[in-house]
Amino acid sequence: MQQDEFSNPFIRMATNKVRESLNLIFMLSTQAKDTDKKFYFNEDGRRSMGWPPHITNMYKYRMMWDVDYNRLFHMCIISNCSELEFFFKELFDKYNHLPDKENNFFQKFWLVVKELEKSGVDFTPVQQDIELVKIAFQVRHIAIHNMSIVDKRFQRHTNGLGTLGQPFPVDDKLVGDIGSATTNILKHLDGALPPLSS
């Protein structure tokens, strides 16, 4: 979606920020493993650190500590949801017809959607996007609070997604789908909310 498709400068700016923050972390998450494989240690440095002879590059070093590169995809979801949460805080501050809310309210995406619906925003055209971003907020919750391990609460809030006791799988497709869904919701708000008076 291009910048000129947005008519509300506030929504346009927020969309750019959300998208580009996600793009930055997504780029890092897709390149990190290959970058680490190309980052070789010199022999003196390796010996001075006391690493075994097979630790010749950054990838092997990270594997020595069981680093999970997939965790970076989870960070993409965390970033996307955090940027969206911050956008909603600003939205409720800037639009006088929206009620004052405590900061922790904006972590609960479904409550924000309900409040915007009460103010007259019809999310029917982007309902599938809303459902996907609801899942993203649940993924963010377990990524932050449970090392991405699926628990009963997560399954209850996502209609049974994931395997209990296992990390919830996040890949580049899911990250891309959530990024697109977020942009679609913001574009919908661009048409649903009046421009701010200057």
mmCIF file with all atom_site columns, C-alpha atoms in Angstrom:
data_model
loop_
_atom_site.group_PDB
_atom_site.id
_atom_site.type_symbol
_atom_site.label_atom_id
_atom_site.label_alt_id
_atom_site.label_comp_id
_atom_site.label_asym_id
_atom_site.label_entity_id
_atom_site.label_seq_id
_atom_site.pdbx_PDB_ins_code
_atom_site.Cartn_x
_atom_site.Cartn_y
_atom_site.Cartn_z
_atom_site.occupancy
_atom_site.B_iso_or_equiv
_atom_site.pdbx_formal_charge
_atom_site.auth_seq_id
_atom_site.auth_comp_id
_atom_site.auth_asym_id
_atom_site.auth_atom_id
_atom_site.pdbx_PDB_model_num
ATOM 1   C CA . MET A 1 1   ? 0.000   0.000   0.000  1.00 0.00 ? 1   MET A CA 1
ATOM 2   C CA . GLN A 1 2   ? 1.417   3.351   -1.037 1.00 0.00 ? 2   GLN A CA 1
ATOM 3   C CA . GLN A 1 3   ? 1.569   6.557   0.996  1.00 0.00 ? 3   GLN A CA 1
ATOM 4   C CA . ASP A 1 4   ? -0.639  8.439   -1.443 1.00 0.00 ? 4   ASP A CA 1
ATOM 5   C CA . GLU A 1 5   ? -3.469  5.989   -0.756 1.00 0.00 ? 5   GLU A CA 1
ATOM 6   C CA . PHE A 1 6   ? -3.885  7.559   2.696  1.00 0.00 ? 6   PHE A CA 1
ATOM 7   C CA . SER A 1 7   ? -5.777  10.805  3.144  1.00 0.00 ? 7   SER A CA 1
ATOM 8   C CA . ASN A 1 8   ? -5.288  11.261  6.903  1.00 0.00 ? 8   ASN A CA 1
ATOM 9   C CA . PRO A 1 9   ? -1.705  12.447  7.633  1.00 0.00 ? 9   PRO A CA 1
ATOM 10  C CA . PHE A 1 10  ? -1.786  11.041  11.184 1.00 0.00 ? 10  PHE A CA 1
ATOM 11  C CA . ILE A 1 11  ? -2.816  7.555   10.001 1.00 0.00 ? 11  ILE A CA 1
ATOM 12  C CA . ARG A 1 12  ? -0.326  7.719   7.113  1.00 0.00 ? 12  ARG A CA 1
ATOM 13  C CA . MET A 1 13  ? 2.557   8.550   9.466  1.00 0.00 ? 13  MET A CA 1
ATOM 14  C CA . ALA A 1 14  ? 1.549   5.785   11.902 1.00 0.00 ? 14  ALA A CA 1
ATOM 15  C CA . THR A 1 15  ? 1.254   3.246   9.082  1.00 0.00 ? 15  THR A CA 1
ATOM 16  C CA . ASN A 1 16  ? 4.718   4.119   7.804  1.00 0.00 ? 16  ASN A CA 1
ATOM 17  C CA . LYS A 1 17  ? 6.178   3.730   11.293 1.00 0.00 ? 17  LYS A CA 1
ATOM 18  C CA . VAL A 1 18  ? 4.463   0.397   11.983 1.00 0.00 ? 18  VAL A CA 1
ATOM 19  C CA . ARG A 1 19  ? 5.413   -0.992  8.561  1.00 0.00 ? 19  ARG A CA 1
ATOM 20  C CA . GLU A 1 20  ? 9.041   0.135   8.579  1.00 0.00 ? 20  GLU A CA 1
ATOM 21  C CA . SER A 1 21  ? 9.703   -1.023  12.150 1.00 0.00 ? 21  SER A CA 1
ATOM 22  C CA . LEU A 1 22  ? 8.376   -4.434  11.153 1.00 0.00 ? 22  LEU A CA 1
ATOM 23  C CA . ASN A 1 23  ? 10.388  -4.408  7.911  1.00 0.00 ? 23  ASN A CA 1
ATOM 24  C CA . LEU A 1 24  ? 13.602  -3.652  9.803  1.00 0.00 ? 24  LEU A CA 1
ATOM 25  C CA . ILE A 1 25  ? 13.214  -6.522  12.261 1.00 0.00 ? 25  ILE A CA 1
ATOM 26  C CA . PHE A 1 26  ? 11.936  -8.839  9.512  1.00 0.00 ? 26  PHE A CA 1
ATOM 27  C CA . MET A 1 27  ? 15.025  -8.101  7.420  1.00 0.00 ? 27  MET A CA 1
ATOM 28  C CA . LEU A 1 28  ? 17.278  -8.909  10.378 1.00 0.00 ? 28  LEU A CA 1
ATOM 29  C CA . SER A 1 29  ? 15.342  -12.096 11.162 1.00 0.00 ? 29  SER A CA 1
ATOM 30  C CA . THR A 1 30  ? 15.632  -13.422 7.606  1.00 0.00 ? 30  THR A CA 1
ATOM 31  C CA . GLN A 1 31  ? 19.354  -12.606 7.292  1.00 0.00 ? 31  GLN A CA 1
ATOM 32  C CA . ALA A 1 32  ? 20.748  -13.322 10.760 1.00 0.00 ? 32  ALA A CA 1
ATOM 33  C CA . LYS A 1 33  ? 21.639  -16.992 10.286 1.00 0.00 ? 33  LYS A CA 1
ATOM 34  C CA . ASP A 1 34  ? 23.424  -16.426 6.957  1.00 0.00 ? 34  ASP A CA 1
ATOM 35  C CA . THR A 1 35  ? 25.204  -13.352 8.318  1.00 0.00 ? 35  THR A CA 1
ATOM 36  C CA . ASP A 1 36  ? 26.422  -15.341 11.328 1.00 0.00 ? 36  ASP A CA 1
ATOM 37  C CA . LYS A 1 37  ? 27.681  -18.160 9.086  1.00 0.00 ? 37  LYS A CA 1
ATOM 38  C CA . LYS A 1 38  ? 29.855  -15.644 7.209  1.00 0.00 ? 38  LYS A CA 1
ATOM 39  C CA . PHE A 1 39  ? 31.254  -14.042 10.382 1.00 0.00 ? 39  PHE A CA 1
ATOM 40  C CA . TYR A 1 40  ? 34.479  -16.010 11.026 1.00 0.00 ? 40  TYR A CA 1
ATOM 41  C CA . PHE A 1 41  ? 36.648  -15.697 14.109 1.00 0.00 ? 41  PHE A CA 1
ATOM 42  C CA . ASN A 1 42  ? 40.408  -15.542 13.831 1.00 0.00 ? 42  ASN A CA 1
ATOM 43  C CA . GLU A 1 43  ? 42.232  -18.395 15.513 1.00 0.00 ? 43  GLU A CA 1
ATOM 44  C CA . ASP A 1 44  ? 43.869  -16.236 18.197 1.00 0.00 ? 44  ASP A CA 1
ATOM 45  C CA . GLY A 1 45  ? 40.520  -14.738 19.185 1.00 0.00 ? 45  GLY A CA 1
ATOM 46  C CA . ARG A 1 46  ? 38.882  -18.163 19.326 1.00 0.00 ? 46  ARG A CA 1
ATOM 47  C CA . ARG A 1 47  ? 41.671  -19.564 21.530 1.00 0.00 ? 47  ARG A CA 1
ATOM 48  C CA . SER A 1 48  ? 41.711  -16.534 23.826 1.00 0.00 ? 48  SER A CA 1
ATOM 49  C CA . MET A 1 49  ? 37.979  -17.031 24.464 1.00 0.00 ? 49  MET A CA 1
ATOM 50  C CA . GLY A 1 50  ? 38.574  -20.688 25.320 1.00 0.00 ? 50  GLY A CA 1
ATOM 51  C CA . TRP A 1 51  ? 36.153  -21.963 22.682 1.00 0.00 ? 51  TRP A CA 1
ATOM 52  C CA . PRO A 1 52  ? 36.546  -25.466 21.266 1.00 0.00 ? 52  PRO A CA 1
ATOM 53  C CA . PRO A 1 53  ? 38.216  -25.825 17.834 1.00 0.00 ? 53  PRO A CA 1
ATOM 54  C CA . HIS A 1 54  ? 34.919  -26.332 15.965 1.00 0.00 ? 54  HIS A CA 1
ATOM 55  C CA . ILE A 1 55  ? 33.651  -22.861 16.957 1.00 0.00 ? 55  ILE A CA 1
ATOM 56  C CA . THR A 1 56  ? 34.951  -21.050 13.887 1.00 0.00 ? 56  THR A CA 1
ATOM 57  C CA . ASN A 1 57  ? 32.123  -18.614 13.162 1.00 0.00 ? 57  ASN A CA 1
ATOM 58  C CA . MET A 1 58  ? 29.296  -16.751 14.861 1.00 0.00 ? 58  MET A CA 1
ATOM 59  C CA . TYR A 1 59  ? 26.694  -19.345 13.804 1.00 0.00 ? 59  TYR A CA 1
ATOM 60  C CA . LYS A 1 60  ? 28.589  -22.195 15.474 1.00 0.00 ? 60  LYS A CA 1
ATOM 61  C CA . TYR A 1 61  ? 29.123  -20.006 18.520 1.00 0.00 ? 61  TYR A CA 1
ATOM 62  C CA . ARG A 1 62  ? 25.378  -19.377 18.827 1.00 0.00 ? 62  ARG A CA 1
ATOM 63  C CA . MET A 1 63  ? 24.624  -23.067 18.289 1.00 0.00 ? 63  MET A CA 1
ATOM 64  C CA . MET A 1 64  ? 26.967  -23.836 21.194 1.00 0.00 ? 64  MET A CA 1
ATOM 65  C CA . TRP A 1 65  ? 24.407  -21.974 23.353 1.00 0.00 ? 65  TRP A CA 1
ATOM 66  C CA . ASP A 1 66  ? 21.283  -23.354 21.606 1.00 0.00 ? 66  ASP A CA 1
ATOM 67  C CA . VAL A 1 67  ? 20.240  -19.940 20.287 1.00 0.00 ? 67  VAL A CA 1
ATOM 68  C CA . ASP A 1 68  ? 16.917  -20.157 18.424 1.00 0.00 ? 68  ASP A CA 1
ATOM 69  C CA . TYR A 1 69  ? 16.978  -17.978 15.309 1.00 0.00 ? 69  TYR A CA 1
ATOM 70  C CA . ASN A 1 70  ? 13.225  -18.436 14.970 1.00 0.00 ? 70  ASN A CA 1
ATOM 71  C CA . ARG A 1 71  ? 12.853  -16.249 18.051 1.00 0.00 ? 71  ARG A CA 1
ATOM 72  C CA . LEU A 1 72  ? 13.576  -13.292 15.754 1.00 0.00 ? 72  LEU A CA 1
ATOM 73  C CA . PHE A 1 73  ? 10.299  -13.937 13.918 1.00 0.00 ? 73  PHE A CA 1
ATOM 74  C CA . HIS A 1 74  ? 8.556   -13.743 17.281 1.00 0.00 ? 74  HIS A CA 1
ATOM 75  C CA . MET A 1 75  ? 10.267  -10.386 17.785 1.00 0.00 ? 75  MET A CA 1
ATOM 76  C CA . CYS A 1 76  ? 8.654   -9.233  14.534 1.00 0.00 ? 76  CYS A CA 1
ATOM 77  C CA . ILE A 1 77  ? 5.221   -9.950  16.016 1.00 0.00 ? 77  ILE A CA 1
ATOM 78  C CA . ILE A 1 78  ? 6.166   -8.253  19.298 1.00 0.00 ? 78  ILE A CA 1
ATOM 79  C CA . SER A 1 79  ? 7.323   -5.163  17.399 1.00 0.00 ? 79  SER A CA 1
ATOM 80  C CA . ASN A 1 80  ? 4.258   -5.012  15.168 1.00 0.00 ? 80  ASN A CA 1
ATOM 81  C CA . CYS A 1 81  ? 1.849   -5.264  18.098 1.00 0.00 ? 81  CYS A CA 1
ATOM 82  C CA . SER A 1 82  ? 3.823   -2.798  20.230 1.00 0.00 ? 82  SER A CA 1
ATOM 83  C CA . GLU A 1 83  ? 3.858   -0.210  17.439 1.00 0.00 ? 83  GLU A CA 1
ATOM 84  C CA . LEU A 1 84  ? 0.119   -0.735  16.947 1.00 0.00 ? 84  LEU A CA 1
ATOM 85  C CA . GLU A 1 85  ? -0.494  -0.384  20.674 1.00 0.00 ? 85  GLU A CA 1
ATOM 86  C CA . PHE A 1 86  ? 1.404   2.919   20.691 1.00 0.00 ? 86  PHE A CA 1
ATOM 87  C CA . PHE A 1 87  ? -0.591  4.085   17.661 1.00 0.00 ? 87  PHE A CA 1
ATOM 88  C CA . PHE A 1 88  ? -3.856  3.393   19.508 1.00 0.00 ? 88  PHE A CA 1
ATOM 89  C CA . LYS A 1 89  ? -2.648  5.381   22.533 1.00 0.00 ? 89  LYS A CA 1
ATOM 90  C CA . GLU A 1 90  ? -1.966  8.349   20.239 1.00 0.00 ? 90  GLU A CA 1
ATOM 91  C CA . LEU A 1 91  ? -5.263  7.843   18.414 1.00 0.00 ? 91  LEU A CA 1
ATOM 92  C CA . PHE A 1 92  ? -7.285  7.987   21.626 1.00 0.00 ? 92  PHE A CA 1
ATOM 93  C CA . ASP A 1 93  ? -5.300  11.061  22.729 1.00 0.00 ? 93  ASP A CA 1
ATOM 94  C CA . LYS A 1 94  ? -5.803  12.931  19.469 1.00 0.00 ? 94  LYS A CA 1
ATOM 95  C CA . TYR A 1 95  ? -9.479  12.160  18.802 1.00 0.00 ? 95  TYR A CA 1
ATOM 96  C CA . ASN A 1 96  ? -11.565 13.919  21.427 1.00 0.00 ? 96  ASN A CA 1
ATOM 97  C CA . HIS A 1 97  ? -14.643 11.745  20.875 1.00 0.00 ? 97  HIS A CA 1
ATOM 98  C CA . LEU A 1 98  ? -12.740 8.688   22.150 1.00 0.00 ? 98  LEU A CA 1
ATOM 99  C CA . PRO A 1 99  ? -12.695 8.108   25.929 1.00 0.00 ? 99  PRO A CA 1
ATOM 100 C CA . ASP A 1 100 ? -9.641  8.360   28.159 1.00 0.00 ? 100 ASP A CA 1
ATOM 101 C CA . LYS A 1 101 ? -8.162  4.953   28.895 1.00 0.00 ? 101 LYS A CA 1
ATOM 102 C CA . GLU A 1 102 ? -5.347  3.606   31.057 1.00 0.00 ? 102 GLU A CA 1
ATOM 103 C CA . ASN A 1 103 ? -2.207  2.602   29.167 1.00 0.00 ? 103 ASN A CA 1
ATOM 104 C CA . ASN A 1 104 ? -2.714  -1.136  29.774 1.00 0.00 ? 104 ASN A CA 1
ATOM 105 C CA . PHE A 1 105 ? -6.061  -0.937  27.931 1.00 0.00 ? 105 PHE A CA 1
ATOM 106 C CA . PHE A 1 106 ? -4.206  -0.619  24.614 1.00 0.00 ? 106 PHE A CA 1
ATOM 107 C CA . GLN A 1 107 ? -2.497  -3.990  25.071 1.00 0.00 ? 107 GLN A CA 1
ATOM 108 C CA . LYS A 1 108 ? -5.924  -5.596  24.685 1.00 0.00 ? 108 LYS A CA 1
ATOM 109 C CA . PHE A 1 109 ? -6.493  -5.213  20.964 1.00 0.00 ? 109 PHE A CA 1
ATOM 110 C CA . TRP A 1 110 ? -10.013 -6.649  21.024 1.00 0.00 ? 110 TRP A CA 1
ATOM 111 C CA . LEU A 1 111 ? -11.097 -4.056  23.623 1.00 0.00 ? 111 LEU A CA 1
ATOM 112 C CA . VAL A 1 112 ? -9.664  -1.242  21.497 1.00 0.00 ? 112 VAL A CA 1
ATOM 113 C CA . VAL A 1 113 ? -11.633 -2.550  18.508 1.00 0.00 ? 113 VAL A CA 1
ATOM 114 C CA . LYS A 1 114 ? -14.836 -2.707  20.608 1.00 0.00 ? 114 LYS A CA 1
ATOM 115 C CA . GLU A 1 115 ? -14.326 0.873   21.797 1.00 0.00 ? 115 GLU A CA 1
ATOM 116 C CA . LEU A 1 116 ? -13.766 2.099   18.232 1.00 0.00 ? 116 LEU A CA 1
ATOM 117 C CA . GLU A 1 117 ? -16.901 0.220   17.127 1.00 0.00 ? 117 GLU A CA 1
ATOM 118 C CA . LYS A 1 118 ? -18.848 2.014   19.871 1.00 0.00 ? 118 LYS A CA 1
ATOM 119 C CA . SER A 1 119 ? -17.608 5.299   18.409 1.00 0.00 ? 119 SER A CA 1
ATOM 120 C CA . GLY A 1 120 ? -19.024 4.365   14.995 1.00 0.00 ? 120 GLY A CA 1
ATOM 121 C CA . VAL A 1 121 ? -16.179 2.559   13.198 1.00 0.00 ? 121 VAL A CA 1
ATOM 122 C CA . ASP A 1 122 ? -17.499 -0.452  11.273 1.00 0.00 ? 122 ASP A CA 1
ATOM 123 C CA . PHE A 1 123 ? -14.779 -3.099  11.009 1.00 0.00 ? 123 PHE A CA 1
ATOM 124 C CA . THR A 1 124 ? -16.868 -5.539  8.965  1.00 0.00 ? 124 THR A CA 1
ATOM 125 C CA . PRO A 1 125 ? -14.839 -4.997  5.746  1.00 0.00 ? 125 PRO A CA 1
ATOM 126 C CA . VAL A 1 126 ? -11.602 -5.915  7.542  1.00 0.00 ? 126 VAL A CA 1
ATOM 127 C CA . GLN A 1 127 ? -12.946 -8.574  9.918  1.00 0.00 ? 127 GLN A CA 1
ATOM 128 C CA . GLN A 1 128 ? -10.486 -11.243 8.745  1.00 0.00 ? 128 GLN A CA 1
ATOM 129 C CA . ASP A 1 129 ? -7.631  -8.812  9.341  1.00 0.00 ? 129 ASP A CA 1
ATOM 130 C CA . ILE A 1 130 ? -8.989  -8.041  12.822 1.00 0.00 ? 130 ILE A CA 1
ATOM 131 C CA . GLU A 1 131 ? -9.061  -11.765 13.659 1.00 0.00 ? 131 GLU A CA 1
ATOM 132 C CA . LEU A 1 132 ? -5.464  -12.245 12.508 1.00 0.00 ? 132 LEU A CA 1
ATOM 133 C CA . VAL A 1 133 ? -4.197  -9.263  14.505 1.00 0.00 ? 133 VAL A CA 1
ATOM 134 C CA . LYS A 1 134 ? -6.078  -10.586 17.565 1.00 0.00 ? 134 LYS A CA 1
ATOM 135 C CA . ILE A 1 135 ? -4.018  -13.760 17.185 1.00 0.00 ? 135 ILE A CA 1
ATOM 136 C CA . ALA A 1 136 ? -0.865  -11.650 16.790 1.00 0.00 ? 136 ALA A CA 1
ATOM 137 C CA . PHE A 1 137 ? -1.535  -9.970  20.147 1.00 0.00 ? 137 PHE A CA 1
ATOM 138 C CA . GLN A 1 138 ? -1.899  -13.396 21.756 1.00 0.00 ? 138 GLN A CA 1
ATOM 139 C CA . VAL A 1 139 ? 1.369   -14.511 20.135 1.00 0.00 ? 139 VAL A CA 1
ATOM 140 C CA . ARG A 1 140 ? 3.011   -11.366 21.494 1.00 0.00 ? 140 ARG A CA 1
ATOM 141 C CA . HIS A 1 141 ? 1.689   -12.162 24.972 1.00 0.00 ? 141 HIS A CA 1
ATOM 142 C CA . ILE A 1 142 ? 3.192   -15.648 25.103 1.00 0.00 ? 142 ILE A CA 1
ATOM 143 C CA . ALA A 1 143 ? 6.377   -14.483 23.348 1.00 0.00 ? 143 ALA A CA 1
ATOM 144 C CA . ILE A 1 144 ? 6.955   -11.932 26.122 1.00 0.00 ? 144 ILE A CA 1
ATOM 145 C CA . HIS A 1 145 ? 5.579   -13.801 29.130 1.00 0.00 ? 145 HIS A CA 1
ATOM 146 C CA . ASN A 1 146 ? 6.009   -17.494 28.292 1.00 0.00 ? 146 ASN A CA 1
ATOM 147 C CA . MET A 1 147 ? 8.994   -17.770 25.892 1.00 0.00 ? 147 MET A CA 1
ATOM 148 C CA . SER A 1 148 ? 6.410   -18.424 23.117 1.00 0.00 ? 148 SER A CA 1
ATOM 149 C CA . ILE A 1 149 ? 5.219   -21.655 24.777 1.00 0.00 ? 149 ILE A CA 1
ATOM 150 C CA . VAL A 1 150 ? 1.540   -22.365 24.079 1.00 0.00 ? 150 VAL A CA 1
ATOM 151 C CA . ASP A 1 151 ? -0.560  -22.587 27.241 1.00 0.00 ? 151 ASP A CA 1
ATOM 152 C CA . LYS A 1 152 ? -4.271  -23.105 27.890 1.00 0.00 ? 152 LYS A CA 1
ATOM 153 C CA . ARG A 1 153 ? -4.924  -19.365 28.007 1.00 0.00 ? 153 ARG A CA 1
ATOM 154 C CA . PHE A 1 154 ? -3.386  -18.912 24.554 1.00 0.00 ? 154 PHE A CA 1
ATOM 155 C CA . GLN A 1 155 ? -5.452  -21.768 23.129 1.00 0.00 ? 155 GLN A CA 1
ATOM 156 C CA . ARG A 1 156 ? -8.616  -20.386 24.720 1.00 0.00 ? 156 ARG A CA 1
ATOM 157 C CA . HIS A 1 157 ? -8.039  -16.968 23.117 1.00 0.00 ? 157 HIS A CA 1
ATOM 158 C CA . THR A 1 158 ? -7.074  -18.358 19.677 1.00 0.00 ? 158 THR A CA 1
ATOM 159 C CA . ASN A 1 159 ? -9.675  -21.111 19.225 1.00 0.00 ? 159 ASN A CA 1
ATOM 160 C CA . GLY A 1 160 ? -7.203  -23.882 20.002 1.00 0.00 ? 160 GLY A CA 1
ATOM 161 C CA . LEU A 1 161 ? -4.161  -22.829 17.965 1.00 0.00 ? 161 LEU A CA 1
ATOM 162 C CA . GLY A 1 162 ? -0.761  -24.346 18.686 1.00 0.00 ? 162 GLY A CA 1
ATOM 163 C CA . THR A 1 163 ? 0.366   -27.408 20.599 1.00 0.00 ? 163 THR A CA 1
ATOM 164 C CA . LEU A 1 164 ? 0.102   -27.204 24.367 1.00 0.00 ? 164 LEU A CA 1
ATOM 165 C CA . GLY A 1 165 ? 3.554   -26.978 25.962 1.00 0.00 ? 165 GLY A CA 1
ATOM 166 C CA . GLN A 1 166 ? 5.331   -26.298 22.655 1.00 0.00 ? 166 GLN A CA 1
ATOM 167 C CA . PRO A 1 167 ? 6.555   -22.993 21.151 1.00 0.00 ? 167 PRO A CA 1
ATOM 168 C CA . PHE A 1 168 ? 4.014   -21.442 18.808 1.00 0.00 ? 168 PHE A CA 1
ATOM 169 C CA . PRO A 1 169 ? 5.467   -21.606 15.279 1.00 0.00 ? 169 PRO A CA 1
ATOM 170 C CA . VAL A 1 170 ? 6.076   -18.221 13.682 1.00 0.00 ? 170 VAL A CA 1
ATOM 171 C CA . ASP A 1 171 ? 7.533   -18.009 10.183 1.00 0.00 ? 171 ASP A CA 1
ATOM 172 C CA . ASP A 1 172 ? 8.047   -15.402 7.496  1.00 0.00 ? 172 ASP A CA 1
ATOM 173 C CA . LYS A 1 173 ? 4.593   -16.071 6.003  1.00 0.00 ? 173 LYS A CA 1
ATOM 174 C CA . LEU A 1 174 ? 2.785   -15.442 9.293  1.00 0.00 ? 174 LEU A CA 1
ATOM 175 C CA . VAL A 1 175 ? 4.821   -12.282 9.868  1.00 0.00 ? 175 VAL A CA 1
ATOM 176 C CA . GLY A 1 176 ? 3.966   -11.073 6.354  1.00 0.00 ? 176 GLY A CA 1
ATOM 177 C CA . ASP A 1 177 ? 0.272   -11.888 6.784  1.00 0.00 ? 177 ASP A CA 1
ATOM 178 C CA . ILE A 1 178 ? 0.107   -10.031 10.106 1.00 0.00 ? 178 ILE A CA 1
ATOM 179 C CA . GLY A 1 179 ? 1.942   -7.048  8.609  1.00 0.00 ? 179 GLY A CA 1
ATOM 180 C CA . SER A 1 180 ? -0.555  -6.932  5.717  1.00 0.00 ? 180 SER A CA 1
ATOM 181 C CA . ALA A 1 181 ? -3.525  -7.313  8.073  1.00 0.00 ? 181 ALA A CA 1
ATOM 182 C CA . THR A 1 182 ? -2.229  -4.461  10.233 1.00 0.00 ? 182 THR A CA 1
ATOM 183 C CA . THR A 1 183 ? -1.829  -2.209  7.187  1.00 0.00 ? 183 THR A CA 1
ATOM 184 C CA . ASN A 1 184 ? -5.353  -3.085  6.017  1.00 0.00 ? 184 ASN A CA 1
ATOM 185 C CA . ILE A 1 185 ? -6.784  -2.125  9.423  1.00 0.00 ? 185 ILE A CA 1
ATOM 186 C CA . LEU A 1 186 ? -4.902  1.172   9.426  1.00 0.00 ? 186 LEU A CA 1
ATOM 187 C CA . LYS A 1 187 ? -6.054  1.903   5.867  1.00 0.00 ? 187 LYS A CA 1
ATOM 188 C CA . HIS A 1 188 ? -9.619  1.181   6.964  1.00 0.00 ? 188 HIS A CA 1
ATOM 189 C CA . LEU A 1 189 ? -9.249  3.624   9.861  1.00 0.00 ? 189 LEU A CA 1
ATOM 190 C CA . ASP A 1 190 ? -7.881  6.181   7.395  1.00 0.00 ? 190 ASP A CA 1
ATOM 191 C CA . GLY A 1 191 ? -11.272 6.165   5.676  1.00 0.00 ? 191 GLY A CA 1
ATOM 192 C CA . ALA A 1 192 ? -13.364 5.717   8.823  1.00 0.00 ? 192 ALA A CA 1
ATOM 193 C CA . LEU A 1 193 ? -11.954 8.549   10.940 1.00 0.00 ? 193 LEU A CA 1
ATOM 194 C CA . PRO A 1 194 ? -12.212 12.233  10.100 1.00 0.00 ? 194 PRO A CA 1
ATOM 195 C CA . PRO A 1 195 ? -8.989  14.167  9.524  1.00 0.00 ? 195 PRO A CA 1
ATOM 196 C CA . LEU A 1 196 ? -7.646  15.923  12.583 1.00 0.00 ? 196 LEU A CA 1
ATOM 197 C CA . SER A 1 197 ? -8.125  19.657  12.705 1.00 0.00 ? 197 SER A CA 1
ATOM 198 C CA . SER A 1 198 ? -4.819  21.503  12.524 1.00 0.00 ? 198 SER A CA 1
#
